[in-house]
Amino acid sequence: MNETRDQSLMLLALAEAQAAAEAGEVPVGAVIVDPASDTVIAAAGNAPIAGHDPTAHAEIRAIRMAAEKRGNYRLSGLELFVTLEPCAMCAGAISFARIGRVVFGAADEKGGAVLHGPRFFEQPTCHWRPEIVSGVLAGESSDLLRTFFRTRR
């Protein structure tokens, strides 16, 4: 895929992350795109506080929206752009949804499950492995998170 395209789509995820931060949520944003048409199918930011839902991570919310829109729990061929390395819960949802490609910004050494921690997609029990691209607009994603947490400490 095209690096400029990935950056443009990650900017949409960053806008969702910024909106989450403005709502008092941890600034993580996600968009799901149909690469055949470059149509954004779903976009969401983190909302566990507002939704009283510990599973309301940006990725999960976007997956739910995309599945509803498509009328199918399988999202084969779609791409997920997310500002932070997915956690184990989100990696599991990505696998179950059969998302074809995951592009993320900042690595997450503590909570990430793609390049860090359990390395979910490398496990023999993982039934679906998307293509992974990391580090797209990682600096911008990290800066947003750092600024958010700095103001709260």
CSV table of C-alpha atoms in Angstrom, one decimal:
chain,number,residue,atom,x,y,z
A,1,MET,CA,0.0,0.0,0.0
A,2,ASN,CA,0.9,3.6,-0.4
A,3,GLU,CA,2.7,5.4,2.5
A,4,THR,CA,0.9,8.8,1.8
A,5,ARG,CA,-2.4,7.0,1.7
A,6,ASP,CA,-1.7,5.4,5.0
A,7,GLN,CA,-0.7,8.7,6.6
A,8,SER,CA,-3.9,10.4,5.2
A,9,LEU,CA,-6.1,7.7,6.8
A,10,MET,CA,-4.1,7.8,10.0
A,11,LEU,CA,-4.9,11.5,10.2
A,12,LEU,CA,-8.6,10.6,10.3
A,13,ALA,CA,-7.8,8.2,13.2
A,14,LEU,CA,-5.9,11.0,14.9
A,15,ALA,CA,-8.9,13.3,14.6
A,16,GLU,CA,-11.0,10.6,16.4
A,17,ALA,CA,-8.3,10.4,19.1
A,18,GLN,CA,-8.3,14.1,19.5
A,19,ALA,CA,-12.1,14.1,19.9
A,20,ALA,CA,-11.8,11.4,22.5
A,21,ALA,CA,-9.2,13.5,24.4
A,22,GLU,CA,-11.6,16.5,24.4
A,23,ALA,CA,-14.3,14.2,25.9
A,24,GLY,CA,-11.9,13.2,28.7
A,25,GLU,CA,-11.2,9.8,27.2
A,26,VAL,CA,-7.7,8.3,26.6
A,27,PRO,CA,-6.9,9.7,23.1
A,28,VAL,CA,-7.0,6.6,20.8
A,29,GLY,CA,-8.9,6.8,17.5
A,30,ALA,CA,-9.7,4.2,14.8
A,31,VAL,CA,-11.1,4.1,11.3
A,32,ILE,CA,-12.1,1.2,9.2
A,33,VAL,CA,-11.7,1.6,5.5
A,34,ASP,CA,-12.7,-0.4,2.4
A,35,PRO,CA,-9.5,-0.3,0.3
A,36,ALA,CA,-11.4,-1.1,-2.9
A,37,SER,CA,-13.0,2.4,-2.8
A,38,ASP,CA,-11.1,4.1,0.0
A,39,THR,CA,-14.4,4.6,1.7
A,40,VAL,CA,-14.4,5.1,5.5
A,41,ILE,CA,-16.9,2.5,6.8
A,42,ALA,CA,-16.5,3.4,10.5
A,43,ALA,CA,-14.7,5.9,12.7
A,44,ALA,CA,-14.5,6.0,16.5
A,45,GLY,CA,-12.5,7.1,19.5
A,46,ASN,CA,-12.1,5.6,22.9
A,47,ALA,CA,-15.3,5.9,25.1
A,48,PRO,CA,-15.2,3.5,28.0
A,49,ILE,CA,-15.9,6.3,30.5
A,50,ALA,CA,-18.8,7.9,28.6
A,51,GLY,CA,-20.3,4.5,27.8
A,52,HIS,CA,-19.7,2.9,31.2
A,53,ASP,CA,-18.1,0.1,29.1
A,54,PRO,CA,-14.6,-1.2,29.6
A,55,THR,CA,-14.7,-2.8,26.2
A,56,ALA,CA,-15.4,0.6,24.4
A,57,HIS,CA,-11.9,0.9,22.9
A,58,ALA,CA,-11.7,2.8,19.6
A,59,GLU,CA,-11.1,-0.4,17.7
A,60,ILE,CA,-14.0,-2.3,19.2
A,61,ARG,CA,-16.4,0.6,18.6
A,62,ALA,CA,-15.2,0.9,15.0
A,63,ILE,CA,-15.5,-2.9,14.4
A,64,ARG,CA,-19.1,-2.8,15.8
A,65,MET,CA,-20.1,0.1,13.6
A,66,ALA,CA,-18.6,-1.5,10.5
A,67,ALA,CA,-20.2,-4.9,11.2
A,68,GLU,CA,-23.6,-3.2,11.7
A,69,LYS,CA,-23.1,-1.2,8.4
A,70,ARG,CA,-22.1,-4.3,6.5
A,71,GLY,CA,-24.7,-6.5,8.1
A,72,ASN,CA,-22.0,-9.1,8.7
A,73,TYR,CA,-19.7,-9.8,11.6
A,74,ARG,CA,-16.9,-10.7,9.1
A,75,LEU,CA,-15.0,-7.6,7.9
A,76,SER,CA,-12.8,-9.5,5.4
A,77,GLY,CA,-10.8,-7.3,3.1
A,78,LEU,CA,-11.2,-4.1,5.2
A,79,GLU,CA,-8.4,-2.2,6.8
A,80,LEU,CA,-8.2,-0.8,10.4
A,81,PHE,CA,-6.2,2.3,11.1
A,82,VAL,CA,-5.6,2.9,14.8
A,83,THR,CA,-3.4,5.4,16.6
A,84,LEU,CA,-2.1,3.0,19.2
A,85,GLU,CA,-0.9,-0.6,19.1
A,86,PRO,CA,-4.0,-2.8,19.8
A,87,CYS,CA,-4.3,-4.5,23.2
A,88,ALA,CA,-5.1,-8.2,23.5
A,89,MET,CA,-8.9,-7.7,23.6
A,90,CYS,CA,-8.8,-5.6,20.4
A,91,ALA,CA,-6.4,-8.0,18.7
A,92,GLY,CA,-8.8,-10.8,19.4
A,93,ALA,CA,-11.7,-8.8,18.0
A,94,ILE,CA,-9.6,-7.9,14.9
A,95,SER,CA,-8.9,-11.6,14.4
A,96,PHE,CA,-12.5,-12.7,14.9
A,97,ALA,CA,-13.7,-10.0,12.4
A,98,ARG,CA,-11.1,-11.1,9.8
A,99,ILE,CA,-9.9,-7.6,9.2
A,100,GLY,CA,-7.3,-7.9,6.4
A,101,ARG,CA,-4.9,-5.2,7.3
A,102,VAL,CA,-4.1,-3.3,10.5
A,103,VAL,CA,-2.1,0.0,10.5
A,104,PHE,CA,-1.2,1.5,13.8
A,105,GLY,CA,0.7,4.6,15.0
A,106,ALA,CA,2.4,4.4,18.4
A,107,ALA,CA,3.7,1.2,19.8
A,108,ASP,CA,2.5,0.3,23.3
A,109,GLU,CA,5.1,-1.5,25.3
A,110,LYS,CA,2.9,-1.9,28.4
A,111,GLY,CA,-0.5,-2.7,26.9
A,112,GLY,CA,0.1,-3.6,23.3
A,113,ALA,CA,-0.5,-7.1,22.1
A,114,VAL,CA,0.7,-7.0,18.5
A,115,LEU,CA,4.5,-6.2,18.7
A,116,HIS,CA,4.6,-6.4,22.5
A,117,GLY,CA,3.1,-8.6,25.3
A,118,PRO,CA,1.4,-11.7,24.0
A,119,ARG,CA,2.1,-10.9,20.3
A,120,PHE,CA,-1.4,-12.1,19.7
A,121,PHE,CA,-1.2,-12.7,15.9
A,122,GLU,CA,1.9,-14.9,16.3
A,123,GLN,CA,0.2,-17.4,18.6
A,124,PRO,CA,-0.7,-20.8,17.2
A,125,THR,CA,-4.2,-20.4,18.7
A,126,CYS,CA,-4.8,-17.3,16.5
A,127,HIS,CA,-7.0,-18.3,13.6
A,128,TRP,CA,-6.7,-15.1,11.5
A,129,ARG,CA,-3.6,-13.0,11.0
A,130,PRO,CA,-4.0,-9.6,9.3
A,131,GLU,CA,-1.2,-7.8,7.6
A,132,ILE,CA,0.4,-5.4,10.1
A,133,VAL,CA,2.0,-2.0,9.5
A,134,SER,CA,3.3,-0.1,12.5
A,135,GLY,CA,4.7,3.3,13.1
A,136,VAL,CA,2.5,5.4,10.8
A,137,LEU,CA,2.4,8.9,12.3
A,138,ALA,CA,3.8,7.3,15.5
A,139,GLY,CA,5.2,10.6,16.7
A,140,GLU,CA,1.9,12.5,16.4
A,141,SER,CA,0.0,9.6,18.1
A,142,SER,CA,2.6,9.5,21.0
A,143,ASP,CA,2.5,13.2,21.4
A,144,LEU,CA,-1.2,13.3,21.8
A,145,LEU,CA,-1.1,10.6,24.4
A,146,ARG,CA,1.8,12.2,26.3
A,147,THR,CA,0.1,15.6,26.3
A,148,PHE,CA,-3.2,14.0,27.5
A,149,PHE,CA,-1.5,12.2,30.4
A,150,ARG,CA,0.8,15.1,31.3
A,151,THR,CA,-2.2,17.3,32.0
A,152,ARG,CA,-3.7,14.7,34.3
A,153,ARG,CA,-0.6,14.1,36.5
